[in-house]
Every structure is written in structure tokens, then in C-alpha cells.
Short mmCIF file of C-alpha atoms in Angstrom, two decimals:
data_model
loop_
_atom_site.label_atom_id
_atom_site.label_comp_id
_atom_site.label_asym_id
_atom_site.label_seq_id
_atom_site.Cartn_x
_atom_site.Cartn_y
_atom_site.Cartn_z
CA UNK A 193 0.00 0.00 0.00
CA UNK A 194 0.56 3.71 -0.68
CA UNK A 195 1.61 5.62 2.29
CA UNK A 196 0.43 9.22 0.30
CA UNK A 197 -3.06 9.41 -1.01
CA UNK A 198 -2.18 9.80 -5.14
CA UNK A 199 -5.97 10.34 -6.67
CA UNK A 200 -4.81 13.52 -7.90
CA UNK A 201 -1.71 12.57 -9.20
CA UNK A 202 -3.25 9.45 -11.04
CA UNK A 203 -6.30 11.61 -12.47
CA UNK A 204 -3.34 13.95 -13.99
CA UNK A 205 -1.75 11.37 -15.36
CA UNK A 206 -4.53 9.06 -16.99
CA UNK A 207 -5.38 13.20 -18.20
CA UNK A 208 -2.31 13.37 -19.52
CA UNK A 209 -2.59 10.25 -21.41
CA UNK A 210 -6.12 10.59 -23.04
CA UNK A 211 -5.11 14.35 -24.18
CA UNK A 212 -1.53 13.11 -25.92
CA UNK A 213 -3.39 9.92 -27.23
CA UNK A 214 -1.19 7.56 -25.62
CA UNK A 215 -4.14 5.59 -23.60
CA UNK A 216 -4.10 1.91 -23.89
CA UNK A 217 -7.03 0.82 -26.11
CA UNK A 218 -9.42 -1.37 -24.03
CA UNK A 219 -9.90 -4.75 -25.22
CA UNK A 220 -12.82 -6.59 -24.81
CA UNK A 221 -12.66 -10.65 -25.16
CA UNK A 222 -14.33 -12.48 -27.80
CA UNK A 223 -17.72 -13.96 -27.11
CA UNK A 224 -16.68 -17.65 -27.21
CA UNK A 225 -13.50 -16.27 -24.34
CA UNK A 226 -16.52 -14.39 -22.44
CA UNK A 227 -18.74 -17.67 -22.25
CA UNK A 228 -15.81 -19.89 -21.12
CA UNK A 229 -15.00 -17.05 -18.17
CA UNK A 230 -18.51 -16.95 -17.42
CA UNK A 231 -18.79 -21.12 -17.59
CA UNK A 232 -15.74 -21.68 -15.43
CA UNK A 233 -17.13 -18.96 -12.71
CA UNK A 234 -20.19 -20.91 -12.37
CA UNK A 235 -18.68 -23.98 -12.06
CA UNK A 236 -16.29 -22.99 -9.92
CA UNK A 237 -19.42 -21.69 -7.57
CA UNK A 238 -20.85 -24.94 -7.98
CA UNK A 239 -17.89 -26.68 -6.66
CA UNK A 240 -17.96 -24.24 -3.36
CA UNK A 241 -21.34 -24.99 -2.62
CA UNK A 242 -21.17 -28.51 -3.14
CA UNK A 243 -17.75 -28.63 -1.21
CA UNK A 244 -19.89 -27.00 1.44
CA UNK A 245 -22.98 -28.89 1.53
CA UNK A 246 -20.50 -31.95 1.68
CA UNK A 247 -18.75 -30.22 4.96
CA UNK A 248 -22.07 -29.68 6.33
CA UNK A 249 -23.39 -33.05 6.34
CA UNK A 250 -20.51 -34.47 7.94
CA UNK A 251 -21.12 -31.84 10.17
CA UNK A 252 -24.49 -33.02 10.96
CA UNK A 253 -23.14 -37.14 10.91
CA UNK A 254 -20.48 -36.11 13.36
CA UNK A 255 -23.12 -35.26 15.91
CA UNK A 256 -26.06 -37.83 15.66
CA UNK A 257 -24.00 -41.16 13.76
CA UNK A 258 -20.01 -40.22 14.40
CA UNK A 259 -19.09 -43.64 13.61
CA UNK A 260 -21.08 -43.68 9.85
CA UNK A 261 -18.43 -42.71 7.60
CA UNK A 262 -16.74 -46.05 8.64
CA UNK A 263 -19.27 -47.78 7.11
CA UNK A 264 -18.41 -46.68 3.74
CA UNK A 265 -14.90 -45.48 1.84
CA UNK A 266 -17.00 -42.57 0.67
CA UNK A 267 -19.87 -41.21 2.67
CA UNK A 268 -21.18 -39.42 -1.04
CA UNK A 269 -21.45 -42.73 -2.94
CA UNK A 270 -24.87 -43.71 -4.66
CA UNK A 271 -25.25 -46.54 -2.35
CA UNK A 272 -24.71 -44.17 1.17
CA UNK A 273 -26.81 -41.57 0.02
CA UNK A 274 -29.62 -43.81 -0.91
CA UNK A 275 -29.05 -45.74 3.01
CA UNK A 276 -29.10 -42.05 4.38
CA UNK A 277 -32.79 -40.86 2.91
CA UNK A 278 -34.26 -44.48 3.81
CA UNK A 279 -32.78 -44.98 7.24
CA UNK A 280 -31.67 -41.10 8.58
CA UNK A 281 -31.29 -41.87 12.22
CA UNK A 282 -29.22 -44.47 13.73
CA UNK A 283 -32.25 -45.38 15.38
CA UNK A 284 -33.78 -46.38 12.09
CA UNK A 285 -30.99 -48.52 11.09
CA UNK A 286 -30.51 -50.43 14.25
CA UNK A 287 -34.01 -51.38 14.34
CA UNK A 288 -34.08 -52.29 11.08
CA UNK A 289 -34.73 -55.84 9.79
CA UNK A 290 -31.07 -57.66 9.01
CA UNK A 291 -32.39 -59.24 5.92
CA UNK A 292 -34.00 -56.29 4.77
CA UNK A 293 -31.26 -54.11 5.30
CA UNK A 294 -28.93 -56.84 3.37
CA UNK A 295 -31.30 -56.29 0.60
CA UNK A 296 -31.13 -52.89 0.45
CA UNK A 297 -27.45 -52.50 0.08
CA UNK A 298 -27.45 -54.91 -2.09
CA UNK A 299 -30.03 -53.42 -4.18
CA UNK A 300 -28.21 -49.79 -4.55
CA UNK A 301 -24.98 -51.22 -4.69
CA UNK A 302 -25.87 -53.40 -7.30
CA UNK A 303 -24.80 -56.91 -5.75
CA UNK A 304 -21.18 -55.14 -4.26
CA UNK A 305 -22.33 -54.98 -0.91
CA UNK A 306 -24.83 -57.22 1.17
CA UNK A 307 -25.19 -59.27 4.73
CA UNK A 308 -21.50 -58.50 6.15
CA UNK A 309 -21.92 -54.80 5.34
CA UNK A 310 -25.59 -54.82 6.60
CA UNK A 311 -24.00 -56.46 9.81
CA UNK A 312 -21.66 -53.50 10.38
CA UNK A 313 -23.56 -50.87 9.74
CA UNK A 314 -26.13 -52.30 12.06
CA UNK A 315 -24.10 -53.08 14.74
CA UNK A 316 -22.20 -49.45 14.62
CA UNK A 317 -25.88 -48.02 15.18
CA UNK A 318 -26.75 -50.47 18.19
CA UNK A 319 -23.76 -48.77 19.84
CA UNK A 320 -23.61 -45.44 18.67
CA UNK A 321 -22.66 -42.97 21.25
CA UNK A 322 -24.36 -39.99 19.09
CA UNK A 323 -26.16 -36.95 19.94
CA UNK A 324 -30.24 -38.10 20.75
CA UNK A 325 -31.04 -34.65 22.00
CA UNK A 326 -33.06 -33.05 18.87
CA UNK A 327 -32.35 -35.30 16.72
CA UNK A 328 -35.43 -34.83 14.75
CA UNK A 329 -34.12 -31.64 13.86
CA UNK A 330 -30.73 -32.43 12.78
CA UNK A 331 -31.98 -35.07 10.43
CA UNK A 332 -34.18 -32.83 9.11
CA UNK A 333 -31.12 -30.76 8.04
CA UNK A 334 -29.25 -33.80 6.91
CA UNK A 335 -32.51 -34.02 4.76
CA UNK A 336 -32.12 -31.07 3.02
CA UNK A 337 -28.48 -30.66 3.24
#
């Protein structure tokens, strides 16, 4: 930073330049330049929020299922997401049947996963030393999150 305010200096200056003709022209990008600027902002803002929705439901797992994410290597895939809008509470899946949570997984994960990951998962919610307090209303954020 300046330590001297130079407004008026600058104003004589960019005066100076426009009067002797010496201005830089300005340059405006082509349309297809201006589309892929415009493109790559968005997507960029996409990734944000999704990096933040991300942070946010682990946010939300952290409090009412903390052991969850060892269930899975990725707490986003297909198969995790689908178990998460079925079964949102620990409660849900420890109460669940075995056999029907074994078909579940196996469903959405189309045949990867089945009884042994079914057994986990259930298990880790039997014990889970989660958050109960409200819990309604945090998985009615992890709902819409």
C-alpha cells in the first residue's frame, strides 16, 4: 500500500494520457473467451457450494452417527446416500430388519455390498454414542443438506 493518497496525481496522469493519445485501447474478449470465463465462474461456484454442503453433512453425521463414515470409503457414494434418505437416524438402522437391510445394500450397490456390510452398519448403530437430543431436527437438516 501507498503511504500518500495519489488520486490527484493518477487523475493527472490518466489526463495526460487521453489528451496526448497515448491511452491503452481497451480490449474486450471475444464472445466464445466471455462464455468460457462466465462457464468456469459458475462452475467454480458450484464446486464451493457442493464442497460446502458436503462439509455440512458431515457436520451433521459427526453429531447424531459419528461412527457412519466407517461404514463406507465414501460417505457421497450412490449406495450411502440412498441408506441415508431411507434410514436417517441411527435409530432407524438399528431397528431395522437384518435381511432387509442386506437387501437394500445390495439393491443400490448393485450386488457389491450385502449381509457383512448390513451387519456393520447395524451393529455401529446399536452402539452409537451420538447426539439423541433433537435429533429430529438435525436429520431434518441432513434431509435437506
Amino acid at each position: 500500500m501507498r503511504k500518500a493518497k495519489t488520486d490527484q496525481k493518477d487523475a493527472l496522469l490518466l489526463a495526460d494520457l487521453l489528451r496526448l493519445g497515448r491511452a491503452p485501447a481497451t480490449r474486450l474478449p471475444s464472445e466464445t473467451i466471455l462464455k468460457l470465463q462466465t462457464l468456469s465462474r459458475l462452475r467454480f461456484e458450484f464446486v464451493r457450494q457442493v464442497g460446502g454442503l458436503k462439509n455440512k453433512v458431515l457436520g451433521i453425521l459427526d453429531r447424531i452417527f459419528p461412527e457412519y463414515p466407517g461404514c463406507f470409503s465414501d460417505v457421497f457414494i450412490r449406495t450411502s446416500r440412498e441408506l441415508l434418505k431411507s434410514y436417517p437416524e441411527p435409530e432407524d438402522l438399528a431397528e431395522v430388519d437384518l435381511s432387509e437391510l442386506s437387501a437394500f445394500l445390495k439393491e443400490h450397490s448393485r450386488g457389491r455390498l450385502g449381509e457383512e456390510r448390513a451387519e456393520k452398519i447395524q451393529s455401529l448403530a446399536k452402539g452409537t454414542f451420538g447426539i439423541t437430543l433433537a435429533l429430529d431436527a438435525f436429520t431434518l437438516q441432513l434431509r435437506f443438506a
